[in-house]
Short mmCIF file of C-alpha atoms (C1' of nucleotides) in Angstrom, two decimals:
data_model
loop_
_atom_site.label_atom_id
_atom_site.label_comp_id
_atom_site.label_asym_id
_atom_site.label_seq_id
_atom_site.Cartn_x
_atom_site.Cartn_y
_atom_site.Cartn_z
CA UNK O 2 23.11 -20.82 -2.03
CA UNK O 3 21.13 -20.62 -5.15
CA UNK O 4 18.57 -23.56 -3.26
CA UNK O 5 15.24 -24.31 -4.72
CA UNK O 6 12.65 -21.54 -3.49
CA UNK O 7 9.94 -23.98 -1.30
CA UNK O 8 5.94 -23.39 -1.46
CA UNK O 9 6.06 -22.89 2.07
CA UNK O 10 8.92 -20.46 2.54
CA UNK O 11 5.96 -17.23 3.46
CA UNK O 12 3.64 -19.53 4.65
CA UNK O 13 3.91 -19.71 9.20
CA UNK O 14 6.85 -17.11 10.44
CA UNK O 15 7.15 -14.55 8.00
CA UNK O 16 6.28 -11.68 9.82
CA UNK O 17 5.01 -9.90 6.39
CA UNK O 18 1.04 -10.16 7.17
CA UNK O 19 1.03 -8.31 10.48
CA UNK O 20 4.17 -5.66 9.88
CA UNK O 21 2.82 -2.24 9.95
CA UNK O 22 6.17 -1.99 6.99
CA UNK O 23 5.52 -2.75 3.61
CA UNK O 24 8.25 -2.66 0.07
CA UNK O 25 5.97 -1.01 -2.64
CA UNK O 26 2.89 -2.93 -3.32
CA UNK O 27 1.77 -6.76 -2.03
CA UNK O 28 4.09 -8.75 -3.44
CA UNK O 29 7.53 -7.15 -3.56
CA UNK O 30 9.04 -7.39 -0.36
CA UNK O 31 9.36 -11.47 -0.57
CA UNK O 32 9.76 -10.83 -4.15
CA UNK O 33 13.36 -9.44 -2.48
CA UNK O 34 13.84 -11.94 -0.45
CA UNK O 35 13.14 -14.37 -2.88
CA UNK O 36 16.17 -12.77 -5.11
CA UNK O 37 18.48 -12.29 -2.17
CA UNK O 38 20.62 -15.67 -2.91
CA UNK O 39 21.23 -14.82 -6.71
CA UNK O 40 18.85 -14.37 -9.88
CA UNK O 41 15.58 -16.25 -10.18
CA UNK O 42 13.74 -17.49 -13.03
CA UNK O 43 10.21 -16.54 -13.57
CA UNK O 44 8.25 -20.08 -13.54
CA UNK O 45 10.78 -20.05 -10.42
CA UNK O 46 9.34 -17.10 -8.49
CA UNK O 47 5.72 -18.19 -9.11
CA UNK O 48 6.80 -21.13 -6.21
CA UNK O 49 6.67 -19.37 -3.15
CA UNK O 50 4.90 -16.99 -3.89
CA UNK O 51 1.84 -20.01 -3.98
CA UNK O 52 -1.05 -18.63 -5.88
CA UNK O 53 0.02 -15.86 -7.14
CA UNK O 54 -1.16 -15.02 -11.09
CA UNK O 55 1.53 -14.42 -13.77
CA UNK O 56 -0.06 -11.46 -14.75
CA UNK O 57 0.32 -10.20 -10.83
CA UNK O 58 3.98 -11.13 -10.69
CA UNK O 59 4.83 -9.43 -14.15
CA UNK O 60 3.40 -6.40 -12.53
CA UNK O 61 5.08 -6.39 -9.07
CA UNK O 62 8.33 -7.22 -11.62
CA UNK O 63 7.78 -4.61 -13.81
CA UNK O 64 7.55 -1.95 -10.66
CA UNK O 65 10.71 -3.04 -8.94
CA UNK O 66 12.09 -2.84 -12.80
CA UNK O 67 10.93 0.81 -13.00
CA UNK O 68 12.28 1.53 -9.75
CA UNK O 69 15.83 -0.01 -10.56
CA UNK O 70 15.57 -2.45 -8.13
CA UNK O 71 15.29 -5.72 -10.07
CA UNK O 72 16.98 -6.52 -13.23
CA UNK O 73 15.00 -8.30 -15.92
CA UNK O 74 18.05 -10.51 -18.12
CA UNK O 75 16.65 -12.00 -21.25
CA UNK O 76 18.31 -15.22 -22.50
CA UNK O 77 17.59 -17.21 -25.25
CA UNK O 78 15.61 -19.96 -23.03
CA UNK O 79 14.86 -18.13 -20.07
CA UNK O 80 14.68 -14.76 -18.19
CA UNK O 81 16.41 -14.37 -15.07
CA UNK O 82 15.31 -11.22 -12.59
CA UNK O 83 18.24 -10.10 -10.05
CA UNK O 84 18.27 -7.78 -7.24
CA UNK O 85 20.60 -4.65 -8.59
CA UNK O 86 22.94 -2.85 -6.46
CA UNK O 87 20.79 -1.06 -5.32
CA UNK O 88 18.09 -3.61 -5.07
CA UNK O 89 20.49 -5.47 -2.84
CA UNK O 90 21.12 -2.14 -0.36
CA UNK O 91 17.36 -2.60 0.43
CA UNK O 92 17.46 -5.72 2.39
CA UNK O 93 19.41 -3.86 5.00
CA UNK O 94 15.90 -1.54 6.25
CA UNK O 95 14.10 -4.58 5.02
CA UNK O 96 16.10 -6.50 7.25
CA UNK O 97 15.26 -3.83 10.06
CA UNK O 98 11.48 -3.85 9.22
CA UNK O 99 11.30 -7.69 9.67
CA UNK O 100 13.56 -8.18 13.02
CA UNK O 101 11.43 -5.11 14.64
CA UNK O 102 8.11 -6.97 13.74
CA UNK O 103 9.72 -10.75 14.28
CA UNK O 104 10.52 -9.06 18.15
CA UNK O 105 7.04 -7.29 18.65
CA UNK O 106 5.34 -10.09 17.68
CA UNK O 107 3.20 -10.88 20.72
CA UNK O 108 2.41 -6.85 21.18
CA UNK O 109 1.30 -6.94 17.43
CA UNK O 110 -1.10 -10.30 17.81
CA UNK O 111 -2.47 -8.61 20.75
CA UNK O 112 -3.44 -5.32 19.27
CA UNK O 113 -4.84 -7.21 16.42
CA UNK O 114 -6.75 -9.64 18.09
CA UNK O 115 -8.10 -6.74 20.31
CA UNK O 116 -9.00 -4.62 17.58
CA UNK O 117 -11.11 -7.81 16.38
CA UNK O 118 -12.69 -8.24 19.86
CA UNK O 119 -14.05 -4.53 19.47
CA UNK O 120 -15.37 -5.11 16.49
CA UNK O 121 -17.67 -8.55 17.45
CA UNK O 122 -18.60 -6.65 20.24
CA UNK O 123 -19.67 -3.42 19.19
CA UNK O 124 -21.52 -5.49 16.30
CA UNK A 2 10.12 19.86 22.07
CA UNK A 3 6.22 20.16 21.41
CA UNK A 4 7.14 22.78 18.66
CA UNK A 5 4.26 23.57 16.35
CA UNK A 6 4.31 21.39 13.41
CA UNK A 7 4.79 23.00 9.68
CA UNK A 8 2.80 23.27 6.98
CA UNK A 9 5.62 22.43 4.61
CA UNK A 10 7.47 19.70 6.80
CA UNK A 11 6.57 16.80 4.33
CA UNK A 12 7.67 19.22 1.21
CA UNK A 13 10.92 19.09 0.13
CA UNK A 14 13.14 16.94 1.26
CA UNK A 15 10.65 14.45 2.50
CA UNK A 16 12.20 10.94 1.00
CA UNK A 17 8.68 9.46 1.46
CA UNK A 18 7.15 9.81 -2.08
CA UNK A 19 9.89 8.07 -3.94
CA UNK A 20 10.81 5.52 -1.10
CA UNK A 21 9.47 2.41 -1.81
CA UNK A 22 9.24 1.40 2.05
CA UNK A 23 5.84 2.53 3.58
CA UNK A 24 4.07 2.20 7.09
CA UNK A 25 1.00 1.49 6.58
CA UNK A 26 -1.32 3.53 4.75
CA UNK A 27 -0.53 6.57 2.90
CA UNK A 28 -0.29 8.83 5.80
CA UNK A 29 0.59 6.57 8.43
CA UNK A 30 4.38 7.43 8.40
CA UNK A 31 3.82 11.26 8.60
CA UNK A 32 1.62 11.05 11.15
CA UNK A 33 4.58 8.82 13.41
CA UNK A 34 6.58 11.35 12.56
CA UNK A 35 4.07 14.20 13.50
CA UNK A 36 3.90 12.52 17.10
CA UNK A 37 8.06 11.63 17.64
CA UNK A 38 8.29 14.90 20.21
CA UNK A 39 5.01 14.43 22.18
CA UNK A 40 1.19 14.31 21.85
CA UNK A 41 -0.74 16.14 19.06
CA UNK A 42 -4.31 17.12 18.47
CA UNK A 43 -6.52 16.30 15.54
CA UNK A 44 -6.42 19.53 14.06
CA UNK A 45 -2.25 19.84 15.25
CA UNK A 46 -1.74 17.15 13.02
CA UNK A 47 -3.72 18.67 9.67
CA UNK A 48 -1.35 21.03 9.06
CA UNK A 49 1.22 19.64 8.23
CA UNK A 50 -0.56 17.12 6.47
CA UNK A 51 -1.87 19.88 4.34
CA UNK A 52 -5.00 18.99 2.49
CA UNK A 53 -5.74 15.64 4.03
CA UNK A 54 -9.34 15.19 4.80
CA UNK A 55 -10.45 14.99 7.86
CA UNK A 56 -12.26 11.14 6.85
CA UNK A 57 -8.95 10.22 5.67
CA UNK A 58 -7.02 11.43 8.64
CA UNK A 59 -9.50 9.99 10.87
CA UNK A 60 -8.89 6.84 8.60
CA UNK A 61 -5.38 7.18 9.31
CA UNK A 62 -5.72 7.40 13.02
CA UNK A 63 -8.03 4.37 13.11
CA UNK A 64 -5.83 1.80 11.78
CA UNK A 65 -2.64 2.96 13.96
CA UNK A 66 -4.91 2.58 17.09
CA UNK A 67 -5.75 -0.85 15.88
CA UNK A 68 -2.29 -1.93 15.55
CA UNK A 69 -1.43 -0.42 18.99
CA UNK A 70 0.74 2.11 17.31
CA UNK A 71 -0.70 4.87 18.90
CA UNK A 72 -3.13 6.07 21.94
CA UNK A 73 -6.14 8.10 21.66
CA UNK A 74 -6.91 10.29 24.62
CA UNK A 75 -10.09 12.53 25.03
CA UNK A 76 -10.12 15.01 27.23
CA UNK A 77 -12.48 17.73 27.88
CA UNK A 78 -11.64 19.93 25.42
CA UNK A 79 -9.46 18.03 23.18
CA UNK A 80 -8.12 14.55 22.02
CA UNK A 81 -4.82 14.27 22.10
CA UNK A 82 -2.49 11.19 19.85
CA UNK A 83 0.62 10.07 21.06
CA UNK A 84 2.86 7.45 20.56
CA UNK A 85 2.52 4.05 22.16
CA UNK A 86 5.70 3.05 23.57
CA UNK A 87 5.20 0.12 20.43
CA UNK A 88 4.76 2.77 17.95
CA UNK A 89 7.70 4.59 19.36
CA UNK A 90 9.76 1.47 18.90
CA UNK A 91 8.65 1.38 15.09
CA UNK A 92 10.64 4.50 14.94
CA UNK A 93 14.01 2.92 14.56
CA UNK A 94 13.22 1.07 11.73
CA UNK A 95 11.53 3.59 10.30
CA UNK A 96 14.29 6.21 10.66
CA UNK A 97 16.42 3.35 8.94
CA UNK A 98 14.42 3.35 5.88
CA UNK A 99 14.22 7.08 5.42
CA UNK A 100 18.18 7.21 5.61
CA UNK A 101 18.09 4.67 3.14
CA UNK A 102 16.11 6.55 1.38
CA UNK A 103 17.88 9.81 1.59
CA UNK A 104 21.37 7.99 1.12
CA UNK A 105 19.94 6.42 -2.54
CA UNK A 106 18.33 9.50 -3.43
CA UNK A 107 20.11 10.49 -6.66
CA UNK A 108 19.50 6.64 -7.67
CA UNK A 109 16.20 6.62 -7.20
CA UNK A 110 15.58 9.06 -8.98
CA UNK A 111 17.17 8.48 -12.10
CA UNK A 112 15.43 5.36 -12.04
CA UNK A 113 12.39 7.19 -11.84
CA UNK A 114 13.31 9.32 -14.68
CA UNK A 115 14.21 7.07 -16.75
CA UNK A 116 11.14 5.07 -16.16
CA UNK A 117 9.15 8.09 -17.03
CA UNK A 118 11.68 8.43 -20.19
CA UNK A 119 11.04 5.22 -21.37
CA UNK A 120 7.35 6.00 -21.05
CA UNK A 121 7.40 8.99 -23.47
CA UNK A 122 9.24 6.94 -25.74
CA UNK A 123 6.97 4.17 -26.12
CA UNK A 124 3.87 5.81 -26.39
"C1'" DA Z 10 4.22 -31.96 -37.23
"C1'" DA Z 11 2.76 -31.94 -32.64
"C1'" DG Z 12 3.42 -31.41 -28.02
"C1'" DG Z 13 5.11 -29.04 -24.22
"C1'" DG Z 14 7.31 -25.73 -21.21
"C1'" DA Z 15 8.71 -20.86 -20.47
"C1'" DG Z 16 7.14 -16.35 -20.10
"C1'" DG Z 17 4.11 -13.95 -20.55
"C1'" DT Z 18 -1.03 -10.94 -22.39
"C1'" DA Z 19 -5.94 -10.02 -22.59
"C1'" DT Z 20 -10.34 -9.52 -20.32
"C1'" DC Z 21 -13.34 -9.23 -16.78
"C1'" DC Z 22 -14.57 -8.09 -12.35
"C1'" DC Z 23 -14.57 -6.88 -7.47
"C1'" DC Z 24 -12.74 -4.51 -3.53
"C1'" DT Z 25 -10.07 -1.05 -1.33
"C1'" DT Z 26 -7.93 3.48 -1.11
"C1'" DG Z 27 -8.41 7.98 -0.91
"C1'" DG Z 28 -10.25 12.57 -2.34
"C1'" DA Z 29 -14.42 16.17 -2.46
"C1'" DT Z 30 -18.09 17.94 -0.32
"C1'" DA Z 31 -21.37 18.53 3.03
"C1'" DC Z 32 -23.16 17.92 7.42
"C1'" DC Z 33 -23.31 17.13 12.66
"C1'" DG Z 34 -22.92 17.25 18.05
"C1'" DT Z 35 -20.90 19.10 21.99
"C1'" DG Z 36 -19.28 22.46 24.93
"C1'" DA Z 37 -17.27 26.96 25.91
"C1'" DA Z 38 -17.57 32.03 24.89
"C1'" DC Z 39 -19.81 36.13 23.86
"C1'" DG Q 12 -29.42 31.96 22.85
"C1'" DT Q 13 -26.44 32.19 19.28
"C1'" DT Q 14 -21.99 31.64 17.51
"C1'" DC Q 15 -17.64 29.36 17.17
"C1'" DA Q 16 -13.93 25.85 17.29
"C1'" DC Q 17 -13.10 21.10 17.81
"C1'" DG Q 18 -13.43 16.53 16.31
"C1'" DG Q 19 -15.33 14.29 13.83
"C1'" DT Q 20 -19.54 11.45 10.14
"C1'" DA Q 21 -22.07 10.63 5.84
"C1'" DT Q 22 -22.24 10.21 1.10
"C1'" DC Q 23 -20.54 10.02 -3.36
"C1'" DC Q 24 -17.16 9.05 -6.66
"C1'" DA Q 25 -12.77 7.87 -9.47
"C1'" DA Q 26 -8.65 5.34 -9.79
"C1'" DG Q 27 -5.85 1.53 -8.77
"C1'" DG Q 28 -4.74 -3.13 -6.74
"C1'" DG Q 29 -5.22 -7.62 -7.37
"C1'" DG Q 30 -7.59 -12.25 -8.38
"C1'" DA Q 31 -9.79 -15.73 -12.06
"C1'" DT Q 32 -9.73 -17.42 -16.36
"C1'" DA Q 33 -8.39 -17.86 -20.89
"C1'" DC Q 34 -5.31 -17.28 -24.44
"C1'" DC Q 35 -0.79 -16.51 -27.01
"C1'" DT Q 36 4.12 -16.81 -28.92
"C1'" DC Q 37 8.51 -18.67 -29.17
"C1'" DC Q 38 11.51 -22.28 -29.19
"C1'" DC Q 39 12.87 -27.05 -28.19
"C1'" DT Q 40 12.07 -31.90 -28.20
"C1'" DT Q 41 10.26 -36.05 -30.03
#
DNA sequence: AAGGGAGGTATCCCCTTGGATACCGTGAAC
DNA sequence: GTTCACGGTATCCAAGGGGATACCTCCCTT
């Protein structure tokens, strides 16, 4: 555990984009996941999370702060953000949310690329 | 079944507004919930909604249609929403993440307190 | 003393979300 | 033939989410 977070880690099969399930605002759910193998530095967190601005992730951080679900651990070279307790009890719906959209998959591209069809054609 | 919905069923004890798992929009998870025992009308579904605007419920209904979440049927002299059997499937893990919910309660709320505490304090 | 990395802030700006209010079209029902 | 309920639209508006860019402070290294 504790492995270097990849660029790419969100990029093909997360099933984030097209779940109907969301954790608080855009970023925070693979924030999570992101945390779920042990504490994370900032500069660390921007990785993954690709383009993301610091000012965005500070934000999303703060929230999940404010809702006790991250710690924020100031050190004298670095600051490390950890799921808390109950932080960590969250990946179990999480969990959930993602295996229900990972298995619908095919029903969820099809009602999304059908909603698109409607759309060329009624314009 | 197909008992009339409440105007205070999303009140009390409602985990939604501190829950920081949503479905969709603001009203989307309600609105499941509002169709679990069986189709509803447009104006079946207001009440217990309360003061949601009938743009913003229409809104609502919209987007779950587009994700194939639920089924719009006009009749005669009514449309009726139900539950696709892929929205019906979202139920699960949406039932897990109100327990959650419900089960952190106290937590998430002193979070939220303190959050608010800490608020007061600086400003 | 200067450079550099970590962990941010400060501004600006656009887009989306969602509420308020008002209006509309259709088909019974009176 | 007008009124009423149903199921919406149309328009306007305020607040918040989120990206781009630039800047800053602290501390360590060289």
């Amino acid at each position: 555990m504790r492995t270097p977070l990849t660029a790419d880690m969100f990029d093909e099969l997360c099933p984030t984009p097209l779940s109907p399930i969301r954790v608080g605002d855009k970023w925070a759910g693979m924030i999570i996941r992101c945390l779920e193998d042990g504490p994370r530095r900032f500069s660390e967190l921007r990785v993954p999370l690709r383009d993301i601005t610091p000012k965005s992730l500070t934000h999303s951080l703060r929230a999940l702060e404010q809702r006790g679900l991250v710690s924020r651990n100031e050190q004298p070279r670095s600051v490390e953000y950890a799921l808390t307790p109950l932080g960590r009890s969250l990946l179990e719906p999480l969990n959930a949310a993602c295996a229900w959209a990972e298995e619908h998959w095919d029903e969820l591209v099809d009602a999304h690329e059908a909603a698109y069809q409607e759309t060329r054609h009624t314009a």
